[in-house]
mmCIF file of C-alpha atoms and ligand atoms in Angstrom:
data_model
loop_
_atom_site.group_PDB
_atom_site.id
_atom_site.type_symbol
_atom_site.label_atom_id
_atom_site.label_comp_id
_atom_site.label_asym_id
_atom_site.label_seq_id
_atom_site.Cartn_x
_atom_site.Cartn_y
_atom_site.Cartn_z
ATOM 1 C CA MET A 281 6.304 -22.571 6.672
ATOM 2 C CA LYS A 282 2.727 -22.415 5.706
ATOM 3 C CA LEU A 283 1.108 -20.931 2.677
ATOM 4 C CA LEU A 284 -2.002 -18.993 3.506
ATOM 5 C CA THR A 285 -4.237 -18.500 0.564
ATOM 6 C CA PHE A 286 -5.876 -15.432 -0.888
ATOM 7 C CA LEU A 287 -3.247 -12.875 -0.115
ATOM 8 C CA LEU A 288 -0.344 -15.238 -0.034
ATOM 9 C CA LEU A 289 -0.225 -14.640 3.653
ATOM 10 C CA LEU A 290 2.582 -16.552 5.118
ATOM 11 C CA ALA A 291 3.343 -17.697 8.597
ATOM 12 C CA LEU A 292 7.024 -18.363 8.798
ATOM 13 C CA VAL A 293 8.027 -20.286 11.854
ATOM 14 C CA THR A 294 11.720 -20.273 12.580
ATOM 15 C CA PRO A 295 13.393 -22.403 15.238
ATOM 16 C CA CYS A 296 13.959 -19.322 17.402
ATOM 17 C CA PHE A 297 10.587 -17.622 17.324
ATOM 18 C CA ALA A 298 7.359 -17.546 15.410
ATOM 19 C CA MET A 299 7.138 -14.887 12.794
ATOM 20 C CA ILE A 300 4.343 -14.060 10.432
ATOM 21 C CA ARG A 301 4.815 -12.149 7.285
ATOM 22 C CA ILE A 302 1.858 -10.666 5.560
ATOM 23 C CA PRO A 303 3.564 -8.898 2.750
ATOM 24 C CA LEU A 304 2.128 -10.025 -0.557
ATOM 25 C CA GLN A 305 -0.704 -11.802 -2.134
ATOM 26 C CA LYS A 306 -0.658 -14.186 -4.970
ATOM 27 C CA LYS A 307 -2.029 -13.099 -8.291
ATOM 28 C CA THR A 308 -3.283 -15.994 -10.295
ATOM 29 C CA PRO A 309 -2.490 -15.868 -13.979
ATOM 30 C CA SER A 310 -5.500 -17.474 -15.634
ATOM 31 C CA GLY A 311 -8.972 -18.895 -15.477
ATOM 32 C CA LEU A 312 -11.778 -18.073 -13.118
ATOM 33 C CA LEU A 313 -9.328 -17.088 -10.456
ATOM 34 C CA MET A 314 -8.415 -14.185 -12.651
ATOM 35 C CA ASP A 315 -11.724 -12.660 -11.643
ATOM 36 C CA PHE A 316 -10.255 -12.365 -8.224
ATOM 37 C CA ALA A 317 -7.081 -10.798 -9.449
ATOM 38 C CA GLY A 318 -8.282 -7.370 -8.433
ATOM 39 C CA LEU A 319 -8.520 -8.572 -4.873
ATOM 40 C CA ASN A 320 -5.521 -10.781 -4.960
ATOM 41 C CA LYS A 321 -3.278 -7.956 -5.847
ATOM 42 C CA HIS A 322 -1.476 -6.545 -2.954
ATOM 43 C CA ARG A 323 -2.535 -3.078 -2.115
ATOM 44 C CA HIS A 324 -0.639 -0.380 -3.802
ATOM 45 C CA ILE A 325 -0.546 3.265 -3.075
ATOM 46 C CA ALA A 326 -0.253 5.393 -6.136
ATOM 47 C CA GLY A 327 0.228 8.872 -7.357
ATOM 48 C CA PRO A 328 2.711 11.648 -6.938
ATOM 49 C CA TYR A 329 3.623 12.870 -3.536
ATOM 50 C CA HIS A 330 2.304 16.186 -2.454
ATOM 51 C CA LEU A 331 5.417 18.083 -1.556
ATOM 52 C CA VAL A 332 3.434 20.640 0.403
ATOM 53 C CA GLU A 333 4.058 20.706 4.148
ATOM 54 C CA GLN A 334 0.914 20.719 6.228
ATOM 55 C CA ALA A 335 0.538 21.608 9.863
ATOM 56 C CA ASN A 336 -0.766 18.132 10.552
ATOM 57 C CA GLY A 337 1.904 16.277 8.681
ATOM 58 C CA VAL A 338 3.126 15.585 5.211
ATOM 59 C CA PRO A 339 0.487 14.082 2.951
ATOM 60 C CA VAL A 340 1.209 11.410 0.400
ATOM 61 C CA VAL A 341 -1.456 10.858 -2.224
ATOM 62 C CA ILE A 342 -2.872 7.369 -2.418
ATOM 63 C CA ASN A 343 -4.702 6.139 -5.469
ATOM 64 C CA ASP A 344 -6.842 3.081 -5.431
ATOM 65 C CA PHE A 345 -7.297 0.504 -8.163
ATOM 66 C CA SER A 346 -10.344 -1.763 -7.806
ATOM 67 C CA ASN A 347 -10.313 -1.237 -4.038
ATOM 68 C CA ALA A 348 -7.472 -3.682 -3.852
ATOM 69 C CA GLN A 349 -4.211 -2.220 -4.911
ATOM 70 C CA TYR A 350 -2.504 0.866 -3.682
ATOM 71 C CA PHE A 351 1.030 2.016 -4.226
ATOM 72 C CA GLY A 352 3.084 5.168 -4.086
ATOM 73 C CA PRO A 353 6.472 6.428 -5.089
ATOM 74 C CA VAL A 354 9.634 6.367 -3.049
ATOM 75 C CA SER A 355 12.971 7.525 -4.394
ATOM 76 C CA VAL A 356 16.318 5.945 -3.718
ATOM 77 C CA GLY A 357 19.729 7.473 -4.453
ATOM 78 C CA THR A 358 21.162 10.740 -5.724
ATOM 79 C CA PRO A 359 19.912 11.671 -8.245
ATOM 80 C CA ALA A 360 16.606 10.071 -7.326
ATOM 81 C CA GLN A 361 15.610 6.718 -8.782
ATOM 82 C CA THR A 362 11.873 6.256 -8.261
ATOM 83 C CA PHE A 363 9.924 3.104 -7.393
ATOM 84 C CA ASN A 364 6.285 2.424 -6.681
ATOM 85 C CA VAL A 365 6.102 0.679 -3.341
ATOM 86 C CA ILE A 366 3.363 -0.732 -1.182
ATOM 87 C CA PHE A 367 3.186 1.014 2.189
ATOM 88 C CA ASP A 368 2.685 -2.037 4.347
ATOM 89 C CA THR A 369 1.970 -1.820 8.075
ATOM 90 C CA GLY A 370 2.295 -5.631 8.166
ATOM 91 C CA SER A 371 6.055 -5.746 7.557
ATOM 92 C CA SER A 372 9.116 -3.667 8.424
ATOM 93 C CA ASN A 373 11.645 -3.801 5.582
ATOM 94 C CA LEU A 374 12.138 -1.730 2.454
ATOM 95 C CA TRP A 375 13.058 -3.525 -0.741
ATOM 96 C CA VAL A 376 13.263 -2.452 -4.380
ATOM 97 C CA PRO A 377 14.394 -4.290 -7.528
ATOM 98 C CA SER A 378 18.122 -4.248 -8.219
ATOM 99 C CA LYS A 379 19.963 -3.562 -11.451
ATOM 100 C CA THR A 380 21.432 -7.004 -10.868
ATOM 101 C CA CYS A 381 17.953 -8.492 -11.347
ATOM 102 C CA GLY A 382 18.088 -7.816 -15.084
ATOM 103 C CA SER A 383 15.203 -9.187 -17.106
ATOM 104 C CA ASN A 384 14.038 -11.340 -14.180
ATOM 105 C CA CYS A 385 12.384 -8.227 -12.766
ATOM 106 C CA GLY A 386 10.381 -7.711 -15.938
ATOM 107 C CA LEU A 387 9.664 -4.106 -16.775
ATOM 108 C CA HIS A 388 10.116 -2.824 -13.250
ATOM 109 C CA PRO A 389 12.608 -0.023 -12.731
ATOM 110 C CA GLU A 390 15.838 -1.296 -11.173
ATOM 111 C CA TYR A 391 18.016 0.487 -8.670
ATOM 112 C CA ASP A 392 21.489 1.139 -10.060
ATOM 113 C CA SER A 393 23.889 1.841 -7.205
ATOM 114 C CA SER A 394 26.627 2.917 -9.623
ATOM 115 C CA ALA A 395 24.403 5.824 -10.677
ATOM 116 C CA SER A 396 24.016 7.129 -7.122
ATOM 117 C CA SER A 397 26.547 9.407 -5.461
ATOM 118 C CA THR A 398 25.100 8.644 -2.000
ATOM 119 C CA TYR A 399 25.263 4.832 -2.283
ATOM 120 C CA VAL A 400 27.191 2.958 0.423
ATOM 121 C CA LYS A 401 27.909 -0.720 -0.067
ATOM 122 C CA ASN A 402 26.719 -3.258 2.503
ATOM 123 C CA GLY A 403 26.344 -6.520 0.582
ATOM 124 C CA THR A 404 24.796 -8.681 3.331
ATOM 125 C CA VAL A 405 22.515 -11.327 1.823
ATOM 126 C CA PHE A 406 18.797 -10.558 2.279
ATOM 127 C CA ARG A 407 16.105 -13.159 1.864
ATOM 128 C CA ILE A 408 12.382 -13.451 2.548
ATOM 129 C CA GLN A 409 10.653 -16.735 1.903
ATOM 130 C CA TYR A 410 7.140 -16.566 0.484
ATOM 131 C CA GLY A 411 4.854 -19.520 -0.059
ATOM 132 C CA SER A 412 5.694 -19.708 -3.732
ATOM 133 C CA GLY A 413 9.419 -19.091 -3.364
ATOM 134 C CA PRO A 414 12.004 -16.599 -2.238
ATOM 135 C CA VAL A 415 12.475 -12.903 -2.654
ATOM 136 C CA ALA A 416 16.156 -12.378 -2.216
ATOM 137 C CA GLY A 417 19.023 -10.023 -2.824
ATOM 138 C CA PHE A 418 21.436 -8.050 -0.694
ATOM 139 C CA LEU A 419 21.525 -5.004 1.526
ATOM 140 C CA SER A 420 22.633 -1.554 0.449
ATOM 141 C CA GLU A 421 22.554 1.882 1.994
ATOM 142 C CA ASP A 422 21.434 5.104 0.326
ATOM 143 C CA THR A 423 19.286 8.201 0.687
ATOM 144 C CA VAL A 424 15.583 7.313 0.546
ATOM 145 C CA THR A 425 13.120 10.084 -0.242
ATOM 146 C CA PHE A 426 9.659 9.467 1.156
ATOM 147 C CA GLY A 427 6.917 12.081 1.156
ATOM 148 C CA GLY A 428 9.424 14.632 -0.077
ATOM 149 C CA MET A 429 11.708 14.071 2.925
ATOM 150 C CA ALA A 430 15.192 12.700 2.383
ATOM 151 C CA VAL A 431 16.258 10.009 4.842
ATOM 152 C CA LYS A 432 20.030 9.671 4.773
ATOM 153 C CA GLY A 433 21.855 6.379 5.138
ATOM 154 C CA GLN A 434 18.802 4.113 4.988
ATOM 155 C CA THR A 435 19.621 0.424 4.755
ATOM 156 C CA PHE A 436 17.314 -1.391 2.346
ATOM 157 C CA ALA A 437 17.330 -4.534 0.230
ATOM 158 C CA GLU A 438 18.203 -4.629 -3.449
ATOM 159 C CA ILE A 439 16.268 -7.590 -4.794
ATOM 160 C CA ASN A 440 17.476 -9.760 -7.669
ATOM 161 C CA ASP A 441 15.413 -12.907 -7.134
ATOM 162 C CA VAL A 442 11.662 -12.349 -7.351
ATOM 163 C CA SER A 443 10.689 -15.952 -8.102
ATOM 164 C CA GLY A 444 8.648 -16.063 -4.900
ATOM 165 C CA LEU A 445 6.251 -13.467 -6.257
ATOM 166 C CA GLY A 446 5.315 -15.387 -9.385
ATOM 167 C CA LEU A 447 3.960 -13.938 -12.561
ATOM 168 C CA GLY A 448 1.930 -11.433 -10.583
ATOM 169 C CA TYR A 449 5.024 -9.421 -9.870
ATOM 170 C CA ALA A 450 6.166 -9.248 -13.482
ATOM 171 C CA LEU A 451 2.768 -7.843 -14.449
ATOM 172 C CA GLY A 452 2.068 -5.973 -11.240
ATOM 173 C CA LYS A 453 2.150 -2.269 -10.661
ATOM 174 C CA PHE A 454 4.205 -2.220 -7.506
ATOM 175 C CA ASP A 455 7.976 -2.473 -7.665
ATOM 176 C CA GLY A 456 8.773 -2.976 -3.987
ATOM 177 C CA ILE A 457 7.520 -2.810 -0.432
ATOM 178 C CA LEU A 458 8.075 -0.240 2.280
ATOM 179 C CA GLY A 459 7.335 -1.839 5.627
ATOM 180 C CA MET A 460 5.726 0.342 8.315
ATOM 181 C CA ALA A 461 5.467 -2.092 11.235
ATOM 182 C CA PHE A 462 7.983 -1.996 14.105
ATOM 183 C CA ASP A 463 11.742 -2.520 14.098
ATOM 184 C CA SER A 464 11.245 -5.553 16.341
ATOM 185 C CA ILE A 465 10.103 -7.575 13.308
ATOM 186 C CA SER A 466 12.497 -5.996 10.818
ATOM 187 C CA GLU A 467 14.853 -8.440 9.169
ATOM 188 C CA TYR A 468 18.431 -7.893 10.365
ATOM 189 C CA GLY A 469 17.063 -5.333 12.827
ATOM 190 C CA ILE A 470 17.304 -2.635 10.175
ATOM 191 C CA PRO A 471 15.466 0.509 11.316
ATOM 192 C CA THR A 472 12.307 1.097 9.311
ATOM 193 C CA VAL A 473 12.186 4.092 6.987
ATOM 194 C CA PHE A 474 9.675 5.747 9.303
ATOM 195 C CA ASP A 475 11.974 5.224 12.284
ATOM 196 C CA SER A 476 14.785 6.833 10.288
ATOM 197 C CA LEU A 477 12.464 9.739 9.457
ATOM 198 C CA MET A 478 11.852 10.207 13.177
ATOM 199 C CA ALA A 479 15.487 9.733 14.160
ATOM 200 C CA GLN A 480 16.560 12.357 11.626
ATOM 201 C CA GLY A 481 13.976 14.802 12.932
ATOM 202 C CA LEU A 482 12.088 14.930 9.663
ATOM 203 C CA VAL A 483 8.589 14.439 11.078
ATOM 204 C CA GLN A 484 6.818 16.592 13.649
ATOM 205 C CA GLN A 485 5.058 13.786 15.446
ATOM 206 C CA PRO A 486 5.877 10.077 15.620
ATOM 207 C CA VAL A 487 2.656 9.126 13.849
ATOM 208 C CA PHE A 488 1.356 8.381 10.386
ATOM 209 C CA ALA A 489 -2.171 7.841 9.152
ATOM 210 C CA PHE A 490 -3.931 6.125 6.274
ATOM 211 C CA TYR A 491 -6.949 7.404 4.448
ATOM 212 C CA LEU A 492 -7.827 4.884 1.768
ATOM 213 C CA SER A 493 -9.619 5.990 -1.314
ATOM 214 C CA ALA A 494 -13.207 4.921 -1.575
ATOM 215 C CA ALA A 495 -14.882 3.018 -4.366
ATOM 216 C CA ASP A 496 -15.996 6.287 -5.932
ATOM 217 C CA GLY A 497 -12.436 7.026 -6.956
ATOM 218 C CA THR A 498 -11.622 9.727 -4.431
ATOM 219 C CA GLN A 499 -7.936 9.859 -3.764
ATOM 220 C CA GLY A 500 -6.526 8.284 -0.642
ATOM 221 C CA GLU A 501 -3.733 9.666 1.439
ATOM 222 C CA LEU A 502 -0.968 8.500 3.713
ATOM 223 C CA THR A 503 0.017 11.254 6.121
ATOM 224 C CA LEU A 504 3.496 11.197 7.650
ATOM 225 C CA GLY A 505 4.234 12.936 10.957
ATOM 226 C CA GLY A 506 0.616 13.656 11.779
ATOM 227 C CA TYR A 507 -2.958 13.055 10.715
ATOM 228 C CA ASP A 508 -5.477 15.037 8.770
ATOM 229 C CA PRO A 509 -8.843 15.722 10.472
ATOM 230 C CA ALA A 510 -10.306 16.671 7.083
ATOM 231 C CA HIS A 511 -10.378 12.968 6.295
ATOM 232 C CA PHE A 512 -12.476 11.795 9.213
ATOM 233 C CA GLN A 513 -15.635 12.616 11.142
ATOM 234 C CA GLY A 514 -15.700 13.523 14.808
ATOM 235 C CA GLU A 515 -12.943 12.637 17.226
ATOM 236 C CA LEU A 516 -10.391 9.870 17.021
ATOM 237 C CA THR A 517 -10.899 6.955 19.389
ATOM 238 C CA TRP A 518 -7.561 5.766 20.746
ATOM 239 C CA VAL A 519 -6.769 2.207 21.742
ATOM 240 C CA PRO A 520 -3.459 1.021 23.198
ATOM 241 C CA LEU A 521 -1.228 -1.411 21.341
ATOM 242 C CA THR A 522 -0.803 -4.825 22.928
ATOM 243 C CA SER A 523 2.423 -5.530 21.048
ATOM 244 C CA GLU A 524 4.861 -3.340 19.140
ATOM 245 C CA THR A 525 5.703 -5.857 16.415
ATOM 246 C CA TYR A 526 2.812 -5.714 14.020
ATOM 247 C CA TRP A 527 0.305 -2.990 14.880
ATOM 248 C CA GLU A 528 -1.467 -5.245 17.357
ATOM 249 C CA THR A 529 -4.289 -4.337 19.701
ATOM 250 C CA SER A 530 -6.921 -6.207 21.665
ATOM 251 C CA LEU A 531 -9.992 -7.575 19.960
ATOM 252 C CA THR A 532 -12.649 -7.396 22.641
ATOM 253 C CA GLY A 533 -15.420 -8.997 20.645
ATOM 254 C CA MET A 534 -17.121 -9.365 17.313
ATOM 255 C CA THR A 535 -20.801 -9.781 16.630
ATOM 256 C CA LEU A 536 -22.867 -10.361 13.532
ATOM 257 C CA GLY A 537 -26.438 -9.213 13.852
ATOM 258 C CA GLY A 538 -25.880 -9.167 17.615
ATOM 259 C CA GLN A 539 -24.594 -12.757 17.797
ATOM 260 C CA SER A 540 -21.070 -13.292 19.140
ATOM 261 C CA VAL A 541 -18.824 -14.792 16.465
ATOM 262 C CA THR A 542 -15.358 -14.832 17.984
ATOM 263 C CA ASN A 543 -13.289 -15.885 20.952
ATOM 264 C CA THR A 544 -10.129 -14.427 19.452
ATOM 265 C CA THR A 545 -8.532 -11.704 21.543
ATOM 266 C CA LYS A 546 -6.015 -10.018 19.248
ATOM 267 C CA CYS A 547 -6.063 -8.158 15.971
ATOM 268 C CA VAL A 548 -3.521 -6.366 13.805
ATOM 269 C CA LEU A 549 -4.116 -3.379 11.554
ATOM 270 C CA ASP A 550 -2.531 -4.181 8.211
ATOM 271 C CA THR A 551 -2.627 -1.838 5.235
ATOM 272 C CA GLY A 552 -0.885 -4.577 3.225
ATOM 273 C CA THR A 553 -3.863 -6.922 3.382
ATOM 274 C CA SER A 554 -6.911 -6.224 1.263
ATOM 275 C CA ILE A 555 -9.595 -7.829 3.372
ATOM 276 C CA LEU A 556 -10.228 -9.223 6.860
ATOM 277 C CA ALA A 557 -8.646 -12.474 7.928
ATOM 278 C CA GLY A 558 -9.226 -14.600 10.989
ATOM 279 C CA PRO A 559 -9.033 -18.121 12.377
ATOM 280 C CA SER A 560 -10.385 -20.448 9.696
ATOM 281 C CA ALA A 561 -12.959 -22.193 11.902
ATOM 282 C CA GLU A 562 -14.450 -18.877 13.041
ATOM 283 C CA VAL A 563 -14.437 -17.491 9.509
ATOM 284 C CA ALA A 564 -16.112 -20.644 8.199
ATOM 285 C CA ALA A 565 -18.860 -20.237 10.819
ATOM 286 C CA LEU A 566 -19.227 -16.551 9.933
ATOM 287 C CA ALA A 567 -19.463 -17.422 6.244
ATOM 288 C CA ALA A 568 -22.170 -19.968 6.992
ATOM 289 C CA LEU A 569 -24.095 -17.348 8.980
ATOM 290 C CA VAL A 570 -24.221 -14.960 6.025
ATOM 291 C CA GLY A 571 -24.729 -17.712 3.435
ATOM 292 C CA ALA A 572 -21.323 -17.319 1.783
ATOM 293 C CA THR A 573 -19.909 -20.433 0.128
ATOM 294 C CA PRO A 574 -16.261 -21.484 -0.137
ATOM 295 C CA PHE A 575 -14.601 -20.821 -3.435
ATOM 296 C CA PRO A 576 -13.904 -24.292 -4.909
ATOM 297 C CA LEU A 577 -10.167 -24.071 -5.460
ATOM 298 C CA ARG A 578 -9.475 -21.861 -2.474
ATOM 299 C CA PRO A 579 -11.696 -23.036 0.354
ATOM 300 C CA SER A 580 -10.618 -20.341 2.780
ATOM 301 C CA GLU A 581 -12.200 -17.734 0.484
ATOM 302 C CA TYR A 582 -15.911 -17.261 0.056
ATOM 303 C CA THR A 583 -18.325 -15.935 -2.498
ATOM 304 C CA ILE A 584 -21.750 -14.615 -1.708
ATOM 305 C CA ASP A 585 -24.822 -14.047 -3.803
ATOM 306 C CA CYS A 586 -24.828 -10.307 -4.573
ATOM 307 C CA SER A 587 -28.601 -10.146 -4.129
ATOM 308 C CA LYS A 588 -28.129 -11.079 -0.446
ATOM 309 C CA VAL A 589 -25.779 -8.206 0.287
ATOM 310 C CA PRO A 590 -28.381 -5.488 1.035
ATOM 311 C CA SER A 591 -30.054 -7.632 3.695
ATOM 312 C CA LEU A 592 -26.894 -8.790 5.468
ATOM 313 C CA PRO A 593 -26.699 -8.130 9.223
ATOM 314 C CA THR A 594 -24.338 -5.532 10.649
ATOM 315 C CA LEU A 595 -20.900 -6.716 11.696
ATOM 316 C CA SER A 596 -19.607 -5.102 14.859
ATOM 317 C CA ILE A 597 -15.910 -5.353 15.684
ATOM 318 C CA SER A 598 -14.960 -4.335 19.203
ATOM 319 C CA ILE A 599 -11.409 -3.066 19.479
ATOM 320 C CA GLY A 600 -10.037 -2.079 22.854
ATOM 321 C CA GLY A 601 -13.635 -2.034 24.068
ATOM 322 C CA VAL A 602 -14.868 0.301 21.326
ATOM 323 C CA GLU A 603 -17.381 -0.857 18.715
ATOM 324 C CA PHE A 604 -16.740 -0.383 15.015
ATOM 325 C CA THR A 605 -19.473 -1.467 12.642
ATOM 326 C CA LEU A 606 -19.410 -2.596 9.028
ATOM 327 C CA ALA A 607 -22.552 -2.976 6.932
ATOM 328 C CA GLY A 608 -23.060 -5.859 4.524
ATOM 329 C CA ASP A 609 -21.845 -3.897 1.541
ATOM 330 C CA GLU A 610 -18.750 -2.916 3.545
ATOM 331 C CA TYR A 611 -17.675 -6.427 4.556
ATOM 332 C CA THR A 612 -18.295 -7.838 1.091
ATOM 333 C CA LEU A 613 -16.598 -6.793 -2.138
ATOM 334 C CA ASN A 614 -18.168 -6.600 -5.539
ATOM 335 C CA VAL A 615 -15.497 -7.530 -8.061
ATOM 336 C CA GLN A 616 -16.781 -7.205 -11.591
ATOM 337 C CA GLY A 617 -20.267 -8.312 -10.595
ATOM 338 C CA MET A 618 -19.093 -11.212 -8.420
ATOM 339 C CA CYS A 619 -19.521 -10.726 -4.680
ATOM 340 C CA LEU A 620 -16.841 -11.874 -2.309
ATOM 341 C CA PHE A 621 -17.155 -12.257 1.422
ATOM 342 C CA GLY A 622 -14.579 -9.878 2.899
ATOM 343 C CA PHE A 623 -13.151 -12.501 5.274
ATOM 344 C CA THR A 624 -10.653 -15.235 4.659
ATOM 345 C CA GLY A 625 -9.480 -17.959 7.007
ATOM 346 C CA ILE A 626 -5.913 -17.884 8.250
ATOM 347 C CA ASP A 627 -4.493 -19.716 11.219
ATOM 348 C CA ILE A 628 -1.582 -17.964 12.787
ATOM 349 C CA PRO A 629 0.069 -20.132 15.410
ATOM 350 C CA ALA A 630 0.646 -19.090 19.009
ATOM 351 C CA PRO A 631 2.236 -17.124 20.475
ATOM 352 C CA ARG A 632 1.636 -14.558 17.722
ATOM 353 C CA GLY A 633 -1.833 -15.842 16.958
ATOM 354 C CA PRO A 634 -4.597 -16.622 16.859
ATOM 355 C CA LEU A 635 -5.530 -13.191 15.636
ATOM 356 C CA TYR A 636 -7.591 -11.241 13.146
ATOM 357 C CA ILE A 637 -5.983 -9.158 10.444
ATOM 358 C CA LEU A 638 -7.956 -5.997 9.820
ATOM 359 C CA GLY A 639 -7.006 -4.937 6.324
ATOM 360 C CA ASP A 640 -8.348 -2.429 3.860
ATOM 361 C CA VAL A 641 -11.957 -3.536 4.250
ATOM 362 C CA PHE A 642 -11.771 -2.034 7.741
ATOM 363 C CA ILE A 643 -9.364 0.845 7.056
ATOM 364 C CA ARG A 644 -11.443 2.097 4.120
ATOM 365 C CA LYS A 645 -14.278 2.805 6.540
ATOM 366 C CA TYR A 646 -12.189 3.868 9.544
ATOM 367 C CA TYR A 647 -9.401 6.372 9.099
ATOM 368 C CA THR A 648 -6.504 4.853 11.022
ATOM 369 C CA VAL A 649 -3.740 6.683 12.853
ATOM 370 C CA PHE A 650 -0.614 4.661 13.637
ATOM 371 C CA ASP A 651 1.039 6.246 16.660
ATOM 372 C CA THR A 652 4.480 4.777 17.379
ATOM 373 C CA THR A 653 4.200 5.844 21.026
ATOM 374 C CA GLY A 654 1.940 2.817 21.418
ATOM 375 C CA ARG A 655 -1.593 3.401 20.234
ATOM 376 C CA LEU A 656 -3.942 3.352 17.282
ATOM 377 C CA GLY A 657 -6.564 5.995 16.542
ATOM 378 C CA PHE A 658 -9.748 5.380 14.567
ATOM 379 C CA ALA A 659 -12.570 7.530 13.244
ATOM 380 C CA PRO A 660 -15.115 7.040 10.468
ATOM 381 C CA VAL A 661 -13.771 8.494 7.233
ATOM 382 C CA ALA A 662 -15.277 11.771 6.110
ATOM 383 C CA THR A 663 -17.996 11.397 3.533
ATOM 384 C CA THR A 664 -16.664 12.416 0.165
ATOM 385 C CA LYS A 665 -17.891 15.477 -1.691
ATOM 386 C CA LYS A 666 -19.293 13.170 -4.287
ATOM 387 C CA ALA A 667 -21.208 11.179 -1.695
ATOM 388 C CA LYS A 668 -22.579 14.349 -0.070
ATOM 389 C CA HIS A 669 -23.709 15.603 -3.437
ATOM 390 C CA HIS A 670 -25.415 12.312 -4.069
ATOM 391 C CA GLN A 671 -27.180 12.453 -0.705
ATOM 392 C CA ARG A 672 -28.481 15.931 -1.344
ATOM 393 C CA ARG A 673 -30.113 14.781 -4.525
HETATM 394 C C1 LIG B 26 24.803 -4.213 6.730
HETATM 395 O O1 LIG B 26 23.569 -3.833 7.341
HETATM 396 C C2 LIG B 26 23.265 -4.566 8.503
HETATM 397 C C3 LIG B 26 21.876 -4.153 8.951
HETATM 398 O O2 LIG B 26 21.778 -2.774 9.197
HETATM 399 C C4 LIG B 26 24.314 -4.294 9.556
HETATM 400 O O3 LIG B 26 24.027 -5.024 10.711
HETATM 401 C C5 LIG B 26 25.669 -4.681 9.013
HETATM 402 O O4 LIG B 26 26.668 -4.336 9.943
HETATM 403 C C6 LIG B 26 25.950 -3.988 7.693
HETATM 404 N N1 LIG B 26 27.162 -4.529 7.119
HETATM 405 C C7 LIG B 26 28.052 -3.752 6.512
HETATM 406 C C8 LIG B 26 29.210 -4.467 5.936
HETATM 407 O O5 LIG B 26 27.908 -2.542 6.409
HETATM 408 C C1 LIG B 27 -16.271 -19.482 22.264
HETATM 409 O O1 LIG B 27 -15.953 -20.395 23.292
HETATM 410 C C2 LIG B 27 -17.085 -21.004 23.882
HETATM 411 C C3 LIG B 27 -16.627 -21.859 25.046
HETATM 412 O O2 LIG B 27 -15.629 -22.778 24.630
HETATM 413 C C4 LIG B 27 -17.847 -21.810 22.833
HETATM 414 O O3 LIG B 27 -18.997 -22.388 23.389
HETATM 415 C C5 LIG B 27 -18.221 -20.890 21.685
HETATM 416 O O4 LIG B 27 -18.835 -21.641 20.652
HETATM 417 C C6 LIG B 27 -17.024 -20.177 21.135
HETATM 418 N N1 LIG B 27 -17.456 -19.185 20.171
HETATM 419 C C7 LIG B 27 -16.960 -19.108 18.945
HETATM 420 C C8 LIG B 27 -17.514 -18.050 18.083
HETATM 421 O O5 LIG B 27 -16.079 -19.849 18.522
#
C-alpha cells in the first residue's frame, strides 16, 4: 500500500491484482498546510436535486466550494434519510455513515436501518484501506434515491469506522461517497448505483455527464441518463475507453508551449480528484519548466509565483488523438492568494499505470460525458452568462 500525497490518493496492491483507489484526499488540520485545505478537500457536489425531468436526462445541481469540493444529496431508505455524497468517477461503491458509528462520525447524519421499511439486512463486512487508516463497516440493502429516481434493493456500505479519513472527515461537508466507475472495480462486485439505475430502466440513456461550476460561482450539474448541450459549446468529441474499470482512455501526447512533456499513454477521468496527477518524474520536469517549486512538506505538490501565471505557456493534452488545451490560469489554482501548480506526482504501478489522472482542473474546462457503452465525450463548457456580460463590457 502506498500513500500518495495531496489527495490522499492510494494505490492498493493486493496479492491478486493491482488496484488503485482514488477516493479521498487528506485534509490537514493546522499550520501552513491549512492554506491548501480548500484543495485538499475531496470534491463535493452540493445542492438540492432538480426533480424536473429533462429530455436530455435528469439534472442534479452541483455547487462548488473553492473550486475543490463538490457534493450532492442522495437518500437512503423509506422514508428517505439524506446524505451529502461525493459523486466519484474514480471509485465504484456507495457508502454512508451508519447509526452504529455513533459519535465517531461527528456531526454527520447516520443511516438508521431500523427507521427504514425497505431495509434488507446483509451484514457482510466492508472495508477500504486508506493511507491514514481504514474506512470500514458492513453491507446493507435499501432503496437509494438519486436524482429523484428510486433505485430499489441497492447494496451499499454502512460505515462505522472512519479513522482512515482523519479529522478532515469530522469537519468535512461530505458524508459519504457514491462511486461512478465500473462494476469491475467495485468491492464485492456490488453493482454501482448508476448500473442499478440502468438495470431498473430509470434512465433513458446509459450515460451521465458532469458540468462543474466555475470560479464565478455558477452552479454545476451532474446529468443522469443523458447530457445537456446548454452546458457546452459546439459538438462533443468522442474518444473510446481503453479499459472499463476506471474511466480510462488513451493519452496520445501532452505538450507545454509546444514541447513534448510525456511518454505516458493512459489517462483516467476522475471527478473525485481536484487536480491533474501524473508520474512524479514527468510532473517534476513539468514543474521545472513552468518554474513551480515543490511544497516543502509535500514534495509532490508545487507552488508557483502568481505573477508568472499570465505568461505561462499553453498546455495541450491529447486524448484519443484530439487536442485539449489549458491556459496557465487553468492549470494553476489560486487559493487565497497562493498559486498552486495544478499537477501532482503520483506513481501508479503497472499494469494499471503509469497514467495521468485528469481531475476537476480538466473537467471544469471540458464538459465530460461518461458513456457506459465505452466512450467519453468532451466539449468546452459554455461560457457563463456572467462571463458573457463581462466580455461585452
Ligand atoms: C451481501 O451482498 C453481497 C454483495 O452484493 C452479496 O454477494 C452477498 O451474497 C450478500 N449477502 C447476504 C447475506 O445477503
Ligand atoms: C520519452 O522517452 C524518450 C526516449 O526514452 C526520452 O528521450 C524522453 O526524454 C522521454 N520524454 C519524457 C517527457 O519523459
